[in-house]
Amino acid sequence: MTEIENESTLLYRLLVDQSYRWLRHIILIVAIILITVNQLIYHIFHVTTEESYIYVYIPVFSTFIFYLATVYLNIYWLIPRYFLTRRFGWYIVWFTLLVVTASQLLILEEYLVLKVPGIEALPNSYFYEDKFLILSCLSDTFVLAISLFGASMTVILKSWLLENKKLNKLKNRKVQIEVEQVKEKVSPVFLFSVLHRMGHLAPTEPQQASAMLVHLSRLLRYQLYEGTQEKVLLTAEIQFLSNYLLLEQYHTPGFEFRIHTAGKVAFLFISPLLFLPFIQQGITDWKESDTISPLEFFFTEENDQLLFRYLYPEGRKADKNLPVSLFRRLQILYPENFSIKENAASINNSFNLILQV
């Protein structure tokens, strides 16, 4: 379940949302009342009706007040100061003292209710037949400890959820920073070369220089605006790549390229500038291979998957030609939704990237 789905659930809002604060307190108080009654019902509720007002209701009320104070002391002092700061030893010491004190109070109340007035104790009483039942005392102490700690678990769970939420935000921010760091940009050397070429063409071939200027402006506009977005249309990305290759075509005599599309590529969204490393690597491969064949790229949509294929130029081997920065970015953006295959069995070596989009 995603973080957004977690935050939309009733349980999550009940534990964390500030608007449910009073409801949380009401539930806690009701739980303490039930614990108090459960602790006393088998010990002093057999007192006669005439004496019940004095010997039952007042002890029950005083026990409830003490338990309430104990729980809130645990919630607002012990847990924040010791448990959440990982000082577990001190937390255990203080929590044990609270539990033992509450248990002793229960024994004292039963003594005042039963022994002082001379009321006969039931078999489950601490003072049945004038024998103090150690085993019963220890059992009730452990039950009380579990109950008090259980009543405080909402605070621990709330703290864990909030810390987990902060951690997820930090992780998402870290991922965004890493994406920006590994995101490919247009090389300043390439821009300088294009501008230098435009300067030479302007006096003699102004139309070609003007066409280069148009492609360059589209290239930079895409990088400055669409390049900063989380997702862009695949068609916009392909147009950006075409402008880049056209500028290289103006700059490099004999350079040719082809971009093939198939399927419903117009409806796909991808991360911007994702395929620029392949284009840059393809241009380098083409220059080093001394081939006259065009550089070819394929974008194919099939069953909500995008297949990107890059055909290496003739005579160019696939090994050690893949941009490392692209792998890092794919691991961040598509951690379990991409696969890479190199096909050396075909006439032209090819690199295939499959994305689940």
Short mmCIF file of C-alpha atoms in Angstrom, two decimals:
data_model
loop_
_atom_site.label_atom_id
_atom_site.label_comp_id
_atom_site.label_asym_id
_atom_site.label_seq_id
_atom_site.Cartn_x
_atom_site.Cartn_y
_atom_site.Cartn_z
CA MET A 1 0.00 0.00 0.00
CA THR A 2 1.38 3.39 -0.94
CA GLU A 3 1.86 6.27 1.45
CA ILE A 4 -1.11 8.16 -0.02
CA GLU A 5 -3.35 5.11 0.40
CA ASN A 6 -2.16 4.71 4.01
CA GLU A 7 -3.05 8.31 4.80
CA SER A 8 -6.55 7.89 3.39
CA THR A 9 -7.49 5.00 5.70
CA LEU A 10 -9.62 5.59 8.78
CA LEU A 11 -7.15 3.86 11.08
CA TYR A 12 -4.28 6.06 9.91
CA ARG A 13 -6.32 9.25 10.36
CA LEU A 14 -7.55 8.06 13.76
CA LEU A 15 -3.97 7.54 14.95
CA VAL A 16 -2.31 10.59 13.37
CA ASP A 17 -4.83 13.21 12.32
CA GLN A 18 -5.09 16.13 14.75
CA SER A 19 -8.86 16.41 14.19
CA TYR A 20 -9.31 12.97 15.80
CA ARG A 21 -7.41 13.93 18.94
CA TRP A 22 -10.42 14.10 21.25
CA LEU A 23 -11.79 10.81 19.92
CA ARG A 24 -8.47 9.15 20.73
CA HIS A 25 -8.67 10.49 24.30
CA ILE A 26 -12.25 9.27 24.68
CA ILE A 27 -11.35 5.78 23.49
CA LEU A 28 -8.40 5.73 25.88
CA ILE A 29 -10.52 6.81 28.86
CA VAL A 30 -13.17 4.18 28.09
CA ALA A 31 -10.42 1.55 27.90
CA ILE A 32 -9.07 2.62 31.30
CA ILE A 33 -12.56 2.41 32.79
CA LEU A 34 -12.91 -1.16 31.51
CA ILE A 35 -9.49 -2.06 32.89
CA THR A 36 -10.39 -0.60 36.28
CA VAL A 37 -13.67 -2.44 36.50
CA ASN A 38 -12.02 -5.67 35.37
CA GLN A 39 -9.37 -5.35 38.07
CA LEU A 40 -11.92 -4.81 40.87
CA ILE A 41 -15.02 -6.73 39.84
CA TYR A 42 -13.87 -10.08 41.22
CA HIS A 43 -12.50 -8.59 44.42
CA ILE A 44 -14.95 -6.10 45.93
CA PHE A 45 -18.18 -6.16 43.93
CA HIS A 46 -19.68 -8.76 46.25
CA VAL A 47 -20.00 -6.16 49.02
CA THR A 48 -23.58 -5.71 50.21
CA THR A 49 -25.80 -3.07 48.61
CA GLU A 50 -26.02 -0.95 51.76
CA GLU A 51 -22.26 -0.61 51.91
CA SER A 52 -21.62 -0.42 48.18
CA TYR A 53 -21.63 3.38 47.94
CA ILE A 54 -18.74 3.66 50.37
CA TYR A 55 -16.85 0.43 49.76
CA VAL A 56 -17.20 -0.01 45.99
CA TYR A 57 -17.85 3.17 44.04
CA ILE A 58 -15.28 5.31 45.84
CA PRO A 59 -12.44 2.73 45.43
CA VAL A 60 -13.38 2.18 41.80
CA PHE A 61 -13.35 5.91 41.14
CA SER A 62 -10.03 6.45 42.95
CA THR A 63 -8.46 3.51 41.11
CA PHE A 64 -9.69 4.92 37.80
CA ILE A 65 -8.16 8.33 38.58
CA PHE A 66 -4.85 6.74 39.52
CA TYR A 67 -4.79 4.53 36.42
CA LEU A 68 -5.66 7.52 34.25
CA ALA A 69 -2.82 9.54 35.77
CA THR A 70 -0.46 6.57 35.33
CA VAL A 71 -1.35 6.11 31.67
CA TYR A 72 -1.03 9.82 30.84
CA LEU A 73 2.23 10.02 32.76
CA ASN A 74 3.49 7.14 30.65
CA ILE A 75 2.21 8.72 27.42
CA TYR A 76 3.36 12.31 27.91
CA TRP A 77 6.50 11.84 30.00
CA LEU A 78 8.02 8.36 29.98
CA ILE A 79 7.50 7.50 26.31
CA PRO A 80 8.65 10.86 24.82
CA ARG A 81 11.54 11.26 27.26
CA TYR A 82 12.88 7.71 27.41
CA PHE A 83 11.25 5.30 24.95
CA LEU A 84 11.29 7.49 21.84
CA THR A 85 14.81 8.67 22.61
CA ARG A 86 15.91 5.02 22.80
CA ARG A 87 16.76 5.19 26.51
CA PHE A 88 15.03 1.88 27.04
CA GLY A 89 16.76 1.01 30.32
CA TRP A 90 15.45 4.08 32.10
CA TYR A 91 12.04 3.58 30.53
CA ILE A 92 11.81 0.04 31.90
CA VAL A 93 12.83 1.24 35.37
CA TRP A 94 10.26 4.04 35.53
CA PHE A 95 7.51 1.96 33.92
CA THR A 96 8.13 -0.85 36.41
CA LEU A 97 7.86 1.60 39.29
CA LEU A 98 4.53 2.86 37.94
CA VAL A 99 3.13 -0.65 37.52
CA VAL A 100 4.27 -1.79 40.98
CA THR A 101 2.82 1.36 42.56
CA ALA A 102 -0.53 0.83 40.81
CA SER A 103 -0.57 -2.83 41.85
CA GLN A 104 0.15 -1.94 45.47
CA LEU A 105 -2.65 0.61 45.38
CA LEU A 106 -5.05 -2.09 44.25
CA ILE A 107 -3.99 -4.31 47.15
CA LEU A 108 -4.31 -1.41 49.59
CA GLU A 109 -7.83 -0.59 48.38
CA GLU A 110 -8.93 -4.19 48.74
CA TYR A 111 -7.50 -4.26 52.23
CA LEU A 112 -9.39 -1.09 53.18
CA VAL A 113 -12.61 -2.35 51.62
CA LEU A 114 -12.55 -5.89 53.00
CA LYS A 115 -10.23 -6.28 55.97
CA VAL A 116 -10.91 -3.02 57.81
CA PRO A 117 -14.74 -3.41 57.89
CA GLY A 118 -14.36 -7.16 58.46
CA ILE A 119 -16.10 -8.23 55.25
CA GLU A 120 -15.47 -11.82 54.20
CA ALA A 121 -13.13 -12.13 51.21
CA LEU A 122 -13.91 -14.32 48.22
CA PRO A 123 -11.52 -17.11 47.09
CA ASN A 124 -10.08 -14.90 44.35
CA SER A 125 -9.23 -12.17 46.82
CA TYR A 126 -5.69 -11.34 47.88
CA PHE A 127 -6.72 -11.84 51.53
CA TYR A 128 -8.80 -15.01 51.28
CA GLU A 129 -8.66 -16.94 54.59
CA ASP A 130 -6.15 -14.40 55.91
CA LYS A 131 -3.54 -15.63 53.41
CA PHE A 132 -1.86 -13.14 51.12
CA LEU A 133 -1.82 -14.73 47.64
CA ILE A 134 1.57 -13.90 46.09
CA LEU A 135 0.78 -15.68 42.82
CA SER A 136 -2.44 -13.69 42.37
CA CYS A 137 -0.56 -10.47 43.08
CA LEU A 138 2.14 -11.23 40.51
CA SER A 139 -0.44 -12.28 37.93
CA ASP A 140 -2.44 -9.08 38.35
CA THR A 141 0.77 -7.02 38.17
CA PHE A 142 1.71 -8.53 34.82
CA VAL A 143 -1.82 -8.07 33.48
CA LEU A 144 -1.75 -4.46 34.65
CA ALA A 145 1.62 -3.87 32.96
CA ILE A 146 0.34 -5.27 29.67
CA SER A 147 -2.84 -3.21 29.91
CA LEU A 148 -1.03 0.06 30.67
CA PHE A 149 1.54 -0.49 27.95
CA GLY A 150 -1.20 -1.47 25.49
CA ALA A 151 -3.05 1.74 26.27
CA SER A 152 0.13 3.63 25.37
CA MET A 153 0.79 1.75 22.11
CA THR A 154 -1.24 4.30 20.15
CA VAL A 155 1.36 6.97 20.98
CA ILE A 156 4.22 4.71 19.94
CA LEU A 157 2.42 3.71 16.74
CA LYS A 158 1.58 7.35 15.97
CA SER A 159 5.21 8.35 16.48
CA TRP A 160 6.36 5.49 14.24
CA LEU A 161 3.91 6.48 11.49
CA LEU A 162 4.99 10.13 11.61
CA GLU A 163 8.67 9.21 11.57
CA ASN A 164 8.05 6.81 8.70
CA LYS A 165 6.24 9.58 6.83
CA LYS A 166 9.17 11.95 7.35
CA LEU A 167 11.58 9.24 6.25
CA ASN A 168 9.58 8.61 3.08
CA LYS A 169 9.61 12.32 2.29
CA LEU A 170 13.37 12.42 2.79
CA LYS A 171 13.80 9.37 0.57
CA ASN A 172 11.61 10.91 -2.14
CA ARG A 173 13.57 14.13 -1.91
CA LYS A 174 16.82 12.18 -2.13
CA VAL A 175 15.52 10.37 -5.22
CA GLN A 176 14.57 13.70 -6.83
CA ILE A 177 18.03 15.09 -6.13
CA GLU A 178 19.66 11.97 -7.55
CA VAL A 179 17.46 12.18 -10.65
CA GLU A 180 18.51 15.78 -11.20
CA GLN A 181 22.14 14.85 -10.72
CA VAL A 182 22.07 12.02 -13.25
CA LYS A 183 19.68 13.70 -15.69
CA GLU A 184 21.42 14.21 -18.99
CA LYS A 185 21.72 17.74 -20.31
CA VAL A 186 22.73 19.09 -23.69
CA SER A 187 26.50 19.30 -23.68
CA PRO A 188 27.91 22.86 -23.52
CA VAL A 189 30.55 21.73 -26.04
CA PHE A 190 27.78 20.76 -28.45
CA LEU A 191 26.05 24.13 -28.00
CA PHE A 192 29.31 26.00 -28.55
CA SER A 193 29.98 24.01 -31.73
CA VAL A 194 26.46 24.72 -33.05
CA LEU A 195 26.77 28.44 -32.33
CA HIS A 196 30.18 28.50 -33.93
CA ARG A 197 28.79 26.78 -37.01
CA MET A 198 25.87 29.22 -37.17
CA GLY A 199 28.30 32.13 -37.03
CA HIS A 200 30.15 30.78 -40.06
CA LEU A 201 26.96 30.11 -42.03
CA ALA A 202 25.20 33.40 -41.31
CA PRO A 203 27.04 35.54 -43.92
CA THR A 204 26.98 32.94 -46.73
CA GLU A 205 23.94 30.73 -46.01
CA PRO A 206 21.54 32.75 -43.83
CA GLN A 207 18.59 30.39 -44.42
CA GLN A 208 20.50 27.39 -43.07
CA ALA A 209 21.76 29.46 -40.14
CA SER A 210 18.17 30.56 -39.44
CA ALA A 211 16.94 26.94 -39.52
CA MET A 212 19.65 25.96 -37.08
CA LEU A 213 18.62 28.82 -34.81
CA VAL A 214 14.99 27.61 -34.84
CA HIS A 215 16.00 24.05 -33.92
CA LEU A 216 18.35 25.33 -31.23
CA SER A 217 15.63 27.50 -29.66
CA ARG A 218 13.24 24.52 -29.57
CA LEU A 219 15.96 22.39 -28.05
CA LEU A 220 16.71 24.86 -25.26
CA ARG A 221 13.02 25.59 -24.62
CA TYR A 222 12.34 21.91 -24.08
CA GLN A 223 15.32 21.53 -21.77
CA LEU A 224 14.39 24.60 -19.69
CA TYR A 225 10.66 23.90 -19.35
CA GLU A 226 9.61 20.32 -20.15
CA GLY A 227 12.99 19.03 -18.92
CA THR A 228 12.15 20.09 -15.35
CA GLN A 229 8.82 18.21 -15.24
CA GLU A 230 8.33 14.75 -13.80
CA LYS A 231 6.69 13.31 -16.93
CA VAL A 232 6.33 14.45 -20.54
CA LEU A 233 4.66 13.05 -23.62
CA LEU A 234 6.85 10.63 -25.55
CA THR A 235 6.07 12.55 -28.75
CA ALA A 236 7.55 15.71 -27.19
CA GLU A 237 10.66 13.77 -26.22
CA ILE A 238 11.00 12.39 -29.75
CA GLN A 239 10.64 15.90 -31.19
CA PHE A 240 13.41 17.08 -28.86
CA LEU A 241 15.65 14.25 -30.02
CA SER A 242 14.89 15.10 -33.66
CA ASN A 243 15.91 18.73 -33.10
CA TYR A 244 19.14 17.57 -31.48
CA LEU A 245 19.93 15.24 -34.38
CA LEU A 246 19.02 17.90 -36.96
CA LEU A 247 21.51 20.31 -35.37
CA GLU A 248 24.13 17.58 -35.54
CA GLN A 249 23.18 17.01 -39.17
CA TYR A 250 23.80 20.69 -39.97
CA HIS A 251 27.07 20.51 -38.10
CA THR A 252 28.45 17.18 -39.40
CA PRO A 253 28.63 16.63 -43.20
CA GLY A 254 27.19 13.28 -44.33
CA PHE A 255 25.39 12.58 -41.05
CA GLU A 256 21.94 11.01 -41.47
CA PHE A 257 19.45 9.63 -38.99
CA ARG A 258 16.04 7.99 -38.85
CA ILE A 259 13.57 7.77 -35.98
CA HIS A 260 10.87 5.13 -36.36
CA THR A 261 7.68 4.99 -34.29
CA ALA A 262 5.00 2.29 -34.02
CA GLY A 263 1.98 1.76 -31.82
CA LYS A 264 0.27 4.30 -29.58
CA VAL A 265 3.40 6.26 -28.70
CA ALA A 266 1.37 9.50 -28.68
CA PHE A 267 -0.38 8.38 -25.47
CA LEU A 268 2.72 7.45 -23.47
CA PHE A 269 4.38 9.57 -20.76
CA ILE A 270 8.03 9.20 -19.79
CA SER A 271 10.66 11.04 -17.81
CA PRO A 272 12.15 13.91 -19.85
CA LEU A 273 15.61 13.69 -21.41
CA LEU A 274 15.64 9.94 -20.79
CA PHE A 275 16.91 8.96 -24.23
CA LEU A 276 19.39 11.79 -24.78
CA PRO A 277 22.37 9.64 -23.66
CA PHE A 278 21.58 7.14 -26.45
CA ILE A 279 21.43 9.90 -29.01
CA GLN A 280 24.75 11.31 -27.86
CA GLN A 281 26.30 7.86 -27.75
CA GLY A 282 24.86 7.04 -31.17
CA ILE A 283 26.45 10.15 -32.70
CA THR A 284 29.81 9.19 -31.20
CA ASP A 285 29.44 5.61 -32.49
CA TRP A 286 28.54 6.88 -35.97
CA LYS A 287 31.59 9.16 -36.14
CA GLU A 288 33.96 6.42 -34.94
CA SER A 289 32.57 3.75 -37.30
CA ASP A 290 33.24 5.65 -40.56
CA THR A 291 29.94 4.41 -41.98
CA ILE A 292 27.65 6.18 -44.42
CA SER A 293 24.50 4.38 -43.26
CA PRO A 294 22.04 6.46 -41.24
CA LEU A 295 21.76 6.25 -37.50
CA GLU A 296 18.50 4.51 -36.58
CA PHE A 297 16.30 4.59 -33.48
CA PHE A 298 12.97 2.78 -32.93
CA PHE A 299 10.15 3.61 -30.50
CA THR A 300 7.46 0.90 -30.34
CA GLU A 301 4.43 0.72 -28.03
CA GLU A 302 3.01 -2.71 -27.30
CA ASN A 303 0.73 -3.76 -24.41
CA ASP A 304 1.53 -0.65 -22.34
CA GLN A 305 5.22 -1.28 -22.83
CA LEU A 306 7.68 0.92 -24.65
CA LEU A 307 10.43 -0.77 -26.62
CA PHE A 308 13.32 1.50 -27.50
CA ARG A 309 15.82 0.04 -29.94
CA TYR A 310 19.11 1.54 -31.00
CA LEU A 311 20.90 -0.04 -33.95
CA TYR A 312 24.64 0.27 -33.64
CA PRO A 313 26.39 1.50 -36.79
CA GLU A 314 28.04 -1.09 -38.99
CA GLY A 315 31.31 -2.32 -37.60
CA ARG A 316 30.55 -0.99 -34.12
CA LYS A 317 30.37 -3.56 -31.32
CA ALA A 318 27.94 -3.31 -28.46
CA ASP A 319 30.34 -3.89 -25.58
CA LYS A 320 31.13 -1.03 -23.26
CA ASN A 321 29.18 1.45 -25.33
CA LEU A 322 26.22 2.01 -23.03
CA PRO A 323 26.03 5.24 -20.98
CA VAL A 324 26.49 4.51 -17.29
CA SER A 325 24.45 7.53 -16.18
CA LEU A 326 21.39 6.15 -17.95
CA PHE A 327 21.47 2.93 -15.91
CA ARG A 328 21.62 4.93 -12.70
CA ARG A 329 18.65 7.03 -13.73
CA LEU A 330 16.61 4.00 -14.81
CA GLN A 331 17.24 2.37 -11.43
CA ILE A 332 15.86 5.48 -9.71
CA LEU A 333 12.87 6.17 -11.98
CA TYR A 334 11.91 2.64 -13.04
CA PRO A 335 13.39 0.38 -10.31
CA GLU A 336 11.43 -2.74 -11.30
CA ASN A 337 9.88 -1.68 -14.59
CA PHE A 338 12.67 -1.84 -17.10
CA SER A 339 14.83 -4.46 -18.78
CA ILE A 340 17.82 -4.11 -21.08
CA LYS A 341 18.89 -6.52 -23.77
CA GLU A 342 21.73 -6.46 -26.27
CA ASN A 343 21.22 -8.36 -29.48
CA ALA A 344 24.45 -9.26 -31.26
CA ALA A 345 22.91 -11.98 -33.41
CA SER A 346 21.31 -9.60 -35.90
CA ILE A 347 23.11 -8.05 -38.86
CA ASN A 348 23.45 -4.81 -36.94
CA ASN A 349 24.09 -5.02 -33.22
CA SER A 350 21.16 -3.56 -31.37
CA PHE A 351 20.43 -2.31 -27.89
CA ASN A 352 16.86 -2.85 -26.60
CA LEU A 353 15.33 -1.07 -23.65
CA ILE A 354 11.87 -2.15 -22.47
CA LEU A 355 9.96 0.17 -20.16
CA GLN A 356 6.68 -0.54 -18.37
CA VAL A 357 4.88 2.82 -18.68
#
